[in-house]
Amino acid sequence: MACRISELVIDCADPEGLAAFWSEVLGYRELGREADGSIEIGPPDAGFGGPQPTLVLSPGSDPRTGKLRLHIDVSATDRDQDAELERLLALGARPVDVGQSGAESWHVLADPEGNEFCLLRARIRPL
């Protein structure tokens, strides 16, 4: 084996708010904080180095310009896509139009800071 993704870093204006949002979306908990204001969240029973990558929400003030070159895809583990879409919208996600036709099997959403992610139709087993 060569490498494995251990963490994803997201620059954001409000690390606290985004950490709360993504913790609810993914069932993560806070793992630690850095002096620069970064907050790391991850699976409650594994943390850094576990089977899933952690997220580091890092304070940044540079405005985003253009489309993101990387986005996160999520899949529900315990409900169907429609029920999960309702849950994500209630948490503060919002639908985003990035030019999709409407025939896609996924929903394009944005987190509270406008970072796009997709909710896939496929339901996957929890770890």
JSON list of N, CA and C in Angstrom, two decimals, residues 5-74:
[
{"chain": "A", "resi": 5, "resn": "ILE", "atom": "N", "xyz": [-5.74, 8.60, 2.36]},
{"chain": "A", "resi": 5, "resn": "ILE", "atom": "CA", "xyz": [-6.16, 9.93, 2.78]},
{"chain": "A", "resi": 5, "resn": "ILE", "atom": "C", "xyz": [-6.44, 9.88, 4.28]},
{"chain": "A", "resi": 6, "resn": "SER", "atom": "N", "xyz": [-5.72, 10.70, 5.04]},
{"chain": "A", "resi": 6, "resn": "SER", "atom": "CA", "xyz": [-5.88, 10.69, 6.49]},
{"chain": "A", "resi": 6, "resn": "SER", "atom": "C", "xyz": [-6.73, 11.86, 6.98]},
{"chain": "A", "resi": 7, "resn": "GLU", "atom": "N", "xyz": [-6.67, 12.99, 6.28]},
{"chain": "A", "resi": 7, "resn": "GLU", "atom": "CA", "xyz": [-7.49, 14.12, 6.66]},
{"chain": "A", "resi": 7, "resn": "GLU", "atom": "C", "xyz": [-7.71, 15.01, 5.46]},
{"chain": "A", "resi": 8, "resn": "LEU", "atom": "N", "xyz": [-8.82, 15.71, 5.48]},
{"chain": "A", "resi": 8, "resn": "LEU", "atom": "CA", "xyz": [-9.14, 16.72, 4.47]},
{"chain": "A", "resi": 8, "resn": "LEU", "atom": "C", "xyz": [-9.19, 18.05, 5.19]},
{"chain": "A", "resi": 9, "resn": "VAL", "atom": "N", "xyz": [-8.57, 19.07, 4.61]},
{"chain": "A", "resi": 9, "resn": "VAL", "atom": "CA", "xyz": [-8.51, 20.39, 5.22]},
{"chain": "A", "resi": 9, "resn": "VAL", "atom": "C", "xyz": [-9.39, 21.33, 4.41]},
{"chain": "A", "resi": 10, "resn": "ILE", "atom": "N", "xyz": [-10.28, 22.03, 5.10]},
{"chain": "A", "resi": 10, "resn": "ILE", "atom": "CA", "xyz": [-11.17, 22.98, 4.45]},
{"chain": "A", "resi": 10, "resn": "ILE", "atom": "C", "xyz": [-10.92, 24.35, 5.07]},
{"chain": "A", "resi": 11, "resn": "ASP", "atom": "N", "xyz": [-10.47, 25.30, 4.26]},
{"chain": "A", "resi": 11, "resn": "ASP", "atom": "CA", "xyz": [-10.33, 26.68, 4.73]},
{"chain": "A", "resi": 11, "resn": "ASP", "atom": "C", "xyz": [-11.72, 27.28, 4.82]},
{"chain": "A", "resi": 12, "resn": "CYS", "atom": "N", "xyz": [-11.97, 28.01, 5.90]},
{"chain": "A", "resi": 12, "resn": "CYS", "atom": "CA", "xyz": [-13.32, 28.54, 6.10]},
{"chain": "A", "resi": 12, "resn": "CYS", "atom": "C", "xyz": [-13.28, 29.79, 6.97]},
{"chain": "A", "resi": 13, "resn": "ALA", "atom": "N", "xyz": [-14.33, 30.57, 6.89]},
{"chain": "A", "resi": 13, "resn": "ALA", "atom": "CA", "xyz": [-14.44, 31.79, 7.68]},
{"chain": "A", "resi": 13, "resn": "ALA", "atom": "C", "xyz": [-14.84, 31.48, 9.12]},
{"chain": "A", "resi": 14, "resn": "ASP", "atom": "N", "xyz": [-15.61, 30.41, 9.32]},
{"chain": "A", "resi": 14, "resn": "ASP", "atom": "CA", "xyz": [-16.14, 30.08, 10.64]},
{"chain": "A", "resi": 14, "resn": "ASP", "atom": "C", "xyz": [-15.88, 28.61, 10.97]},
{"chain": "A", "resi": 15, "resn": "PRO", "atom": "N", "xyz": [-14.67, 28.28, 11.43]},
{"chain": "A", "resi": 15, "resn": "PRO", "atom": "CA", "xyz": [-14.36, 26.88, 11.74]},
{"chain": "A", "resi": 15, "resn": "PRO", "atom": "C", "xyz": [-15.34, 26.26, 12.75]},
{"chain": "A", "resi": 16, "resn": "GLU", "atom": "N", "xyz": [-15.75, 27.03, 13.73]},
{"chain": "A", "resi": 16, "resn": "GLU", "atom": "CA", "xyz": [-16.67, 26.53, 14.76]},
{"chain": "A", "resi": 16, "resn": "GLU", "atom": "C", "xyz": [-17.99, 26.10, 14.12]},
{"chain": "A", "resi": 17, "resn": "GLY", "atom": "N", "xyz": [-18.56, 26.97, 13.30]},
{"chain": "A", "resi": 17, "resn": "GLY", "atom": "CA", "xyz": [-19.84, 26.68, 12.66]},
{"chain": "A", "resi": 17, "resn": "GLY", "atom": "C", "xyz": [-19.75, 25.53, 11.68]},
{"chain": "A", "resi": 18, "resn": "LEU", "atom": "N", "xyz": [-18.69, 25.50, 10.88]},
{"chain": "A", "resi": 18, "resn": "LEU", "atom": "CA", "xyz": [-18.54, 24.44, 9.90]},
{"chain": "A", "resi": 18, "resn": "LEU", "atom": "C", "xyz": [-18.22, 23.11, 10.59]},
{"chain": "A", "resi": 19, "resn": "ALA", "atom": "N", "xyz": [-17.47, 23.13, 11.67]},
{"chain": "A", "resi": 19, "resn": "ALA", "atom": "CA", "xyz": [-17.20, 21.91, 12.43]},
{"chain": "A", "resi": 19, "resn": "ALA", "atom": "C", "xyz": [-18.51, 21.34, 12.98]},
{"chain": "A", "resi": 20, "resn": "ALA", "atom": "N", "xyz": [-19.37, 22.20, 13.48]},
{"chain": "A", "resi": 20, "resn": "ALA", "atom": "CA", "xyz": [-20.66, 21.75, 14.00]},
{"chain": "A", "resi": 20, "resn": "ALA", "atom": "C", "xyz": [-21.51, 21.14, 12.89]},
{"chain": "A", "resi": 21, "resn": "PHE", "atom": "N", "xyz": [-21.55, 21.80, 11.72]},
{"chain": "A", "resi": 21, "resn": "PHE", "atom": "CA", "xyz": [-22.33, 21.30, 10.59]},
{"chain": "A", "resi": 21, "resn": "PHE", "atom": "C", "xyz": [-21.83, 19.93, 10.15]},
{"chain": "A", "resi": 22, "resn": "TRP", "atom": "N", "xyz": [-20.54, 19.82, 9.84]},
{"chain": "A", "resi": 22, "resn": "TRP", "atom": "CA", "xyz": [-20.00, 18.56, 9.33]},
{"chain": "A", "resi": 22, "resn": "TRP", "atom": "C", "xyz": [-20.01, 17.46, 10.39]},
{"chain": "A", "resi": 23, "resn": "SER", "atom": "N", "xyz": [-19.90, 17.82, 11.66]},
{"chain": "A", "resi": 23, "resn": "SER", "atom": "CA", "xyz": [-20.01, 16.80, 12.72]},
{"chain": "A", "resi": 23, "resn": "SER", "atom": "C", "xyz": [-21.40, 16.17, 12.71]},
{"chain": "A", "resi": 24, "resn": "GLU", "atom": "N", "xyz": [-22.42, 16.99, 12.53]},
{"chain": "A", "resi": 24, "resn": "GLU", "atom": "CA", "xyz": [-23.79, 16.48, 12.45]},
{"chain": "A", "resi": 24, "resn": "GLU", "atom": "C", "xyz": [-24.01, 15.65, 11.19]},
{"chain": "A", "resi": 25, "resn": "VAL", "atom": "N", "xyz": [-23.49, 16.14, 10.06]},
{"chain": "A", "resi": 25, "resn": "VAL", "atom": "CA", "xyz": [-23.66, 15.43, 8.79]},
{"chain": "A", "resi": 25, "resn": "VAL", "atom": "C", "xyz": [-23.03, 14.04, 8.87]},
{"chain": "A", "resi": 26, "resn": "LEU", "atom": "N", "xyz": [-21.80, 13.97, 9.40]},
{"chain": "A", "resi": 26, "resn": "LEU", "atom": "CA", "xyz": [-21.03, 12.74, 9.35]},
{"chain": "A", "resi": 26, "resn": "LEU", "atom": "C", "xyz": [-21.06, 11.91, 10.63]},
{"chain": "A", "resi": 27, "resn": "GLY", "atom": "N", "xyz": [-21.67, 12.43, 11.68]},
{"chain": "A", "resi": 27, "resn": "GLY", "atom": "CA", "xyz": [-21.64, 11.71, 12.95]},
{"chain": "A", "resi": 27, "resn": "GLY", "atom": "C", "xyz": [-20.26, 11.77, 13.60]},
{"chain": "A", "resi": 28, "resn": "TYR", "atom": "N", "xyz": [-19.51, 12.84, 13.31]},
{"chain": "A", "resi": 28, "resn": "TYR", "atom": "CA", "xyz": [-18.16, 13.02, 13.85]},
{"chain": "A", "resi": 28, "resn": "TYR", "atom": "C", "xyz": [-18.23, 13.78, 15.18]},
{"chain": "A", "resi": 29, "resn": "ARG", "atom": "N", "xyz": [-17.11, 13.83, 15.86]},
{"chain": "A", "resi": 29, "resn": "ARG", "atom": "CA", "xyz": [-16.97, 14.63, 17.08]},
{"chain": "A", "resi": 29, "resn": "ARG", "atom": "C", "xyz": [-15.68, 15.42, 16.97]},
{"chain": "A", "resi": 30, "resn": "GLU", "atom": "N", "xyz": [-15.56, 16.42, 17.81]},
{"chain": "A", "resi": 30, "resn": "GLU", "atom": "CA", "xyz": [-14.33, 17.22, 17.83]},
{"chain": "A", "resi": 30, "resn": "GLU", "atom": "C", "xyz": [-13.19, 16.38, 18.40]},
{"chain": "A", "resi": 31, "resn": "LEU", "atom": "N", "xyz": [-12.05, 16.39, 17.69]},
{"chain": "A", "resi": 31, "resn": "LEU", "atom": "CA", "xyz": [-10.88, 15.65, 18.12]},
{"chain": "A", "resi": 31, "resn": "LEU", "atom": "C", "xyz": [-9.82, 16.55, 18.73]},
{"chain": "A", "resi": 32, "resn": "GLY", "atom": "N", "xyz": [-9.80, 17.81, 18.28]},
{"chain": "A", "resi": 32, "resn": "GLY", "atom": "CA", "xyz": [-8.79, 18.72, 18.81]},
{"chain": "A", "resi": 32, "resn": "GLY", "atom": "C", "xyz": [-8.85, 20.07, 18.15]},
{"chain": "A", "resi": 33, "resn": "ARG", "atom": "N", "xyz": [-8.12, 20.99, 18.77]},
{"chain": "A", "resi": 33, "resn": "ARG", "atom": "CA", "xyz": [-8.02, 22.37, 18.27]},
{"chain": "A", "resi": 33, "resn": "ARG", "atom": "C", "xyz": [-6.56, 22.77, 18.25]},
{"chain": "A", "resi": 34, "resn": "GLU", "atom": "N", "xyz": [-6.23, 23.59, 17.27]},
{"chain": "A", "resi": 34, "resn": "GLU", "atom": "CA", "xyz": [-4.88, 24.12, 17.14]},
{"chain": "A", "resi": 34, "resn": "GLU", "atom": "C", "xyz": [-4.86, 25.59, 17.56]},
{"chain": "A", "resi": 35, "resn": "ALA", "atom": "N", "xyz": [-3.69, 26.11, 17.85]},
{"chain": "A", "resi": 35, "resn": "ALA", "atom": "CA", "xyz": [-3.54, 27.50, 18.27]},
{"chain": "A", "resi": 35, "resn": "ALA", "atom": "C", "xyz": [-4.02, 28.48, 17.20]},
{"chain": "A", "resi": 36, "resn": "ASP", "atom": "N", "xyz": [-3.96, 28.07, 15.92]},
{"chain": "A", "resi": 36, "resn": "ASP", "atom": "CA", "xyz": [-4.38, 28.96, 14.84]},
{"chain": "A", "resi": 36, "resn": "ASP", "atom": "C", "xyz": [-5.90, 29.02, 14.67]},
{"chain": "A", "resi": 37, "resn": "GLY", "atom": "N", "xyz": [-6.64, 28.27, 15.48]},
{"chain": "A", "resi": 37, "resn": "GLY", "atom": "CA", "xyz": [-8.10, 28.26, 15.39]},
{"chain": "A", "resi": 37, "resn": "GLY", "atom": "C", "xyz": [-8.66, 27.09, 14.60]},
{"chain": "A", "resi": 38, "resn": "SER", "atom": "N", "xyz": [-7.81, 26.24, 14.07]},
{"chain": "A", "resi": 38, "resn": "SER", "atom": "CA", "xyz": [-8.28, 25.05, 13.34]},
{"chain": "A", "resi": 38, "resn": "SER", "atom": "C", "xyz": [-8.94, 24.08, 14.30]},
{"chain": "A", "resi": 39, "resn": "ILE", "atom": "N", "xyz": [-9.98, 23.42, 13.80]},
{"chain": "A", "resi": 39, "resn": "ILE", "atom": "CA", "xyz": [-10.70, 22.41, 14.56]},
{"chain": "A", "resi": 39, "resn": "ILE", "atom": "C", "xyz": [-10.68, 21.13, 13.75]},
{"chain": "A", "resi": 40, "resn": "GLU", "atom": "N", "xyz": [-10.24, 20.03, 14.38]},
{"chain": "A", "resi": 40, "resn": "GLU", "atom": "CA", "xyz": [-10.26, 18.73, 13.71]},
{"chain": "A", "resi": 40, "resn": "GLU", "atom": "C", "xyz": [-11.43, 17.93, 14.24]},
{"chain": "A", "resi": 41, "resn": "ILE", "atom": "N", "xyz": [-12.19, 17.34, 13.31]},
{"chain": "A", "resi": 41, "resn": "ILE", "atom": "CA", "xyz": [-13.31, 16.48, 13.68]},
{"chain": "A", "resi": 41, "resn": "ILE", "atom": "C", "xyz": [-13.08, 15.12, 13.03]},
{"chain": "A", "resi": 42, "resn": "GLY", "atom": "N", "xyz": [-13.63, 14.09, 13.65]},
{"chain": "A", "resi": 42, "resn": "GLY", "atom": "CA", "xyz": [-13.46, 12.76, 13.09]},
{"chain": "A", "resi": 42, "resn": "GLY", "atom": "C", "xyz": [-14.40, 11.76, 13.74]},
{"chain": "A", "resi": 43, "resn": "PRO", "atom": "N", "xyz": [-14.32, 10.52, 13.29]},
{"chain": "A", "resi": 43, "resn": "PRO", "atom": "CA", "xyz": [-15.18, 9.47, 13.84]},
{"chain": "A", "resi": 43, "resn": "PRO", "atom": "C", "xyz": [-14.97, 9.34, 15.34]},
{"chain": "A", "resi": 44, "resn": "PRO", "atom": "N", "xyz": [-16.05, 9.16, 16.08]},
{"chain": "A", "resi": 44, "resn": "PRO", "atom": "CA", "xyz": [-15.93, 9.15, 17.54]},
{"chain": "A", "resi": 44, "resn": "PRO", "atom": "C", "xyz": [-15.12, 8.00, 18.10]},
{"chain": "A", "resi": 45, "resn": "ASP", "atom": "N", "xyz": [-15.06, 6.88, 17.40]},
{"chain": "A", "resi": 45, "resn": "ASP", "atom": "CA", "xyz": [-14.36, 5.72, 17.95]},
{"chain": "A", "resi": 45, "resn": "ASP", "atom": "C", "xyz": [-12.99, 5.47, 17.31]},
{"chain": "A", "resi": 46, "resn": "ALA", "atom": "N", "xyz": [-12.59, 6.30, 16.37]},
{"chain": "A", "resi": 46, "resn": "ALA", "atom": "CA", "xyz": [-11.33, 6.04, 15.68]},
{"chain": "A", "resi": 46, "resn": "ALA", "atom": "C", "xyz": [-10.39, 7.24, 15.70]},
{"chain": "A", "resi": 47, "resn": "GLY", "atom": "N", "xyz": [-10.90, 8.41, 15.29]},
{"chain": "A", "resi": 47, "resn": "GLY", "atom": "CA", "xyz": [-10.05, 9.59, 15.23]},
{"chain": "A", "resi": 47, "resn": "GLY", "atom": "C", "xyz": [-9.06, 9.53, 14.10]},
{"chain": "A", "resi": 48, "resn": "PHE", "atom": "N", "xyz": [-8.01, 10.32, 14.21]},
{"chain": "A", "resi": 48, "resn": "PHE", "atom": "CA", "xyz": [-6.99, 10.41, 13.18]},
{"chain": "A", "resi": 48, "resn": "PHE", "atom": "C", "xyz": [-6.34, 9.04, 12.96]},
{"chain": "A", "resi": 49, "resn": "GLY", "atom": "N", "xyz": [-6.17, 8.69, 11.70]},
{"chain": "A", "resi": 49, "resn": "GLY", "atom": "CA", "xyz": [-5.52, 7.43, 11.35]},
{"chain": "A", "resi": 49, "resn": "GLY", "atom": "C", "xyz": [-6.47, 6.26, 11.26]},
{"chain": "A", "resi": 50, "resn": "GLY", "atom": "N", "xyz": [-7.76, 6.49, 11.54]},
{"chain": "A", "resi": 50, "resn": "GLY", "atom": "CA", "xyz": [-8.75, 5.43, 11.45]},
{"chain": "A", "resi": 50, "resn": "GLY", "atom": "C", "xyz": [-9.12, 5.15, 10.00]},
{"chain": "A", "resi": 51, "resn": "PRO", "atom": "N", "xyz": [-10.14, 4.34, 9.79]},
{"chain": "A", "resi": 51, "resn": "PRO", "atom": "CA", "xyz": [-10.53, 3.97, 8.43]},
{"chain": "A", "resi": 51, "resn": "PRO", "atom": "C", "xyz": [-11.13, 5.12, 7.61]},
{"chain": "A", "resi": 52, "resn": "GLN", "atom": "N", "xyz": [-11.64, 6.16, 8.27]},
{"chain": "A", "resi": 52, "resn": "GLN", "atom": "CA", "xyz": [-12.19, 7.31, 7.57]},
{"chain": "A", "resi": 52, "resn": "GLN", "atom": "C", "xyz": [-11.28, 8.52, 7.80]},
{"chain": "A", "resi": 53, "resn": "PRO", "atom": "N", "xyz": [-11.17, 9.40, 6.81]},
{"chain": "A", "resi": 53, "resn": "PRO", "atom": "CA", "xyz": [-10.36, 10.60, 7.05]},
{"chain": "A", "resi": 53, "resn": "PRO", "atom": "C", "xyz": [-11.04, 11.56, 8.02]},
{"chain": "A", "resi": 54, "resn": "THR", "atom": "N", "xyz": [-10.24, 12.31, 8.74]},
{"chain": "A", "resi": 54, "resn": "THR", "atom": "CA", "xyz": [-10.77, 13.37, 9.58]},
{"chain": "A", "resi": 54, "resn": "THR", "atom": "C", "xyz": [-10.90, 14.63, 8.73]},
{"chain": "A", "resi": 55, "resn": "LEU", "atom": "N", "xyz": [-11.63, 15.61, 9.24]},
{"chain": "A", "resi": 55, "resn": "LEU", "atom": "CA", "xyz": [-11.74, 16.92, 8.59]},
{"chain": "A", "resi": 55, "resn": "LEU", "atom": "C", "xyz": [-11.09, 17.95, 9.50]},
{"chain": "A", "resi": 56, "resn": "VAL", "atom": "N", "xyz": [-10.30, 18.82, 8.90]},
{"chain": "A", "resi": 56, "resn": "VAL", "atom": "CA", "xyz": [-9.71, 19.94, 9.64]},
{"chain": "A", "resi": 56, "resn": "VAL", "atom": "C", "xyz": [-10.32, 21.20, 9.06]},
{"chain": "A", "resi": 57, "resn": "LEU", "atom": "N", "xyz": [-11.03, 21.96, 9.89]},
{"chain": "A", "resi": 57, "resn": "LEU", "atom": "CA", "xyz": [-11.64, 23.21, 9.48]},
{"chain": "A", "resi": 57, "resn": "LEU", "atom": "C", "xyz": [-10.68, 24.31, 9.91]},
{"chain": "A", "resi": 58, "resn": "SER", "atom": "N", "xyz": [-10.06, 24.92, 8.92]},
{"chain": "A", "resi": 58, "resn": "SER", "atom": "CA", "xyz": [-8.98, 25.85, 9.17]},
{"chain": "A", "resi": 58, "resn": "SER", "atom": "C", "xyz": [-9.41, 27.28, 8.85]},
{"chain": "A", "resi": 59, "resn": "PRO", "atom": "N", "xyz": [-9.15, 28.22, 9.76]},
{"chain": "A", "resi": 59, "resn": "PRO", "atom": "CA", "xyz": [-9.58, 29.59, 9.49]},
{"chain": "A", "resi": 59, "resn": "PRO", "atom": "C", "xyz": [-8.83, 30.18, 8.30]},
{"chain": "A", "resi": 60, "resn": "GLY", "atom": "N", "xyz": [-9.58, 30.82, 7.44]},
{"chain": "A", "resi": 60, "resn": "GLY", "atom": "CA", "xyz": [-9.00, 31.48, 6.27]},
{"chain": "A", "resi": 60, "resn": "GLY", "atom": "C", "xyz": [-9.88, 32.62, 5.85]},
{"chain": "A", "resi": 61, "resn": "SER", "atom": "N", "xyz": [-9.26, 33.67, 5.35]},
{"chain": "A", "resi": 61, "resn": "SER", "atom": "CA", "xyz": [-10.04, 34.84, 4.95]},
{"chain": "A", "resi": 61, "resn": "SER", "atom": "C", "xyz": [-10.01, 35.09, 3.44]},
{"chain": "A", "resi": 62, "resn": "ASP", "atom": "N", "xyz": [-9.30, 34.25, 2.70]},
{"chain": "A", "resi": 62, "resn": "ASP", "atom": "CA", "xyz": [-9.27, 34.43, 1.25]},
{"chain": "A", "resi": 62, "resn": "ASP", "atom": "C", "xyz": [-10.61, 34.05, 0.66]},
{"chain": "A", "resi": 63, "resn": "PRO", "atom": "N", "xyz": [-11.22, 34.94, -0.12]},
{"chain": "A", "resi": 63, "resn": "PRO", "atom": "CA", "xyz": [-12.50, 34.61, -0.72]},
{"chain": "A", "resi": 63, "resn": "PRO", "atom": "C", "xyz": [-12.34, 33.52, -1.78]},
{"chain": "A", "resi": 64, "resn": "ARG", "atom": "N", "xyz": [-13.33, 32.66, -1.85]},
{"chain": "A", "resi": 64, "resn": "ARG", "atom": "CA", "xyz": [-13.32, 31.61, -2.86]},
{"chain": "A", "resi": 64, "resn": "ARG", "atom": "C", "xyz": [-13.66, 32.23, -4.20]},
{"chain": "A", "resi": 65, "resn": "THR", "atom": "N", "xyz": [-12.93, 31.83, -5.22]},
{"chain": "A", "resi": 65, "resn": "THR", "atom": "CA", "xyz": [-13.25, 32.29, -6.56]},
{"chain": "A", "resi": 65, "resn": "THR", "atom": "C", "xyz": [-13.42, 31.08, -7.47]},
{"chain": "A", "resi": 66, "resn": "GLY", "atom": "N", "xyz": [-14.52, 31.02, -8.16]},
{"chain": "A", "resi": 66, "resn": "GLY", "atom": "CA", "xyz": [-14.74, 29.93, -9.11]},
{"chain": "A", "resi": 66, "resn": "GLY", "atom": "C", "xyz": [-15.18, 28.64, -8.45]},
{"chain": "A", "resi": 67, "resn": "LYS", "atom": "N", "xyz": [-15.30, 27.63, -9.30]},
{"chain": "A", "resi": 67, "resn": "LYS", "atom": "CA", "xyz": [-15.76, 26.31, -8.87]},
{"chain": "A", "resi": 67, "resn": "LYS", "atom": "C", "xyz": [-14.65, 25.61, -8.10]},
{"chain": "A", "resi": 68, "resn": "LEU", "atom": "N", "xyz": [-15.07, 24.85, -7.08]},
{"chain": "A", "resi": 68, "resn": "LEU", "atom": "CA", "xyz": [-14.11, 24.05, -6.34]},
{"chain": "A", "resi": 68, "resn": "LEU", "atom": "C", "xyz": [-13.55, 22.96, -7.25]},
{"chain": "A", "resi": 69, "resn": "ARG", "atom": "N", "xyz": [-12.28, 22.66, -7.09]},
{"chain": "A", "resi": 69, "resn": "ARG", "atom": "CA", "xyz": [-11.68, 21.60, -7.90]},
{"chain": "A", "resi": 69, "resn": "ARG", "atom": "C", "xyz": [-11.86, 20.23, -7.25]},
{"chain": "A", "resi": 70, "resn": "LEU", "atom": "N", "xyz": [-12.30, 20.21, -6.02]},
{"chain": "A", "resi": 70, "resn": "LEU", "atom": "CA", "xyz": [-12.52, 18.97, -5.29]},
{"chain": "A", "resi": 70, "resn": "LEU", "atom": "C", "xyz": [-13.78, 19.17, -4.45]},
{"chain": "A", "resi": 71, "resn": "HIS", "atom": "N", "xyz": [-14.60, 18.14, -4.39]},
{"chain": "A", "resi": 71, "resn": "HIS", "atom": "CA", "xyz": [-15.76, 18.23, -3.51]},
{"chain": "A", "resi": 71, "resn": "HIS", "atom": "C", "xyz": [-15.96, 16.89, -2.82]},
{"chain": "A", "resi": 72, "resn": "ILE", "atom": "N", "xyz": [-16.77, 16.90, -1.79]},
{"chain": "A", "resi": 72, "resn": "ILE", "atom": "CA", "xyz": [-17.04, 15.70, -1.00]},
{"chain": "A", "resi": 72, "resn": "ILE", "atom": "C", "xyz": [-18.34, 15.09, -1.48]},
{"chain": "A", "resi": 73, "resn": "ASP", "atom": "N", "xyz": [-18.38, 13.77, -1.60]},
{"chain": "A", "resi": 73, "resn": "ASP", "atom": "CA", "xyz": [-19.61, 13.03, -1.84]},
{"chain": "A", "resi": 73, "resn": "ASP", "atom": "C", "xyz": [-19.96, 12.30, -0.55]},
{"chain": "A", "resi": 74, "resn": "VAL", "atom": "N", "xyz": [-21.23, 12.33, -0.18]},
{"chain": "A", "resi": 74, "resn": "VAL", "atom": "CA", "xyz": [-21.69, 11.60, 1.00]},
{"chain": "A", "resi": 74, "resn": "VAL", "atom": "C", "xyz": [-22.81, 10.65, 0.60]}
]
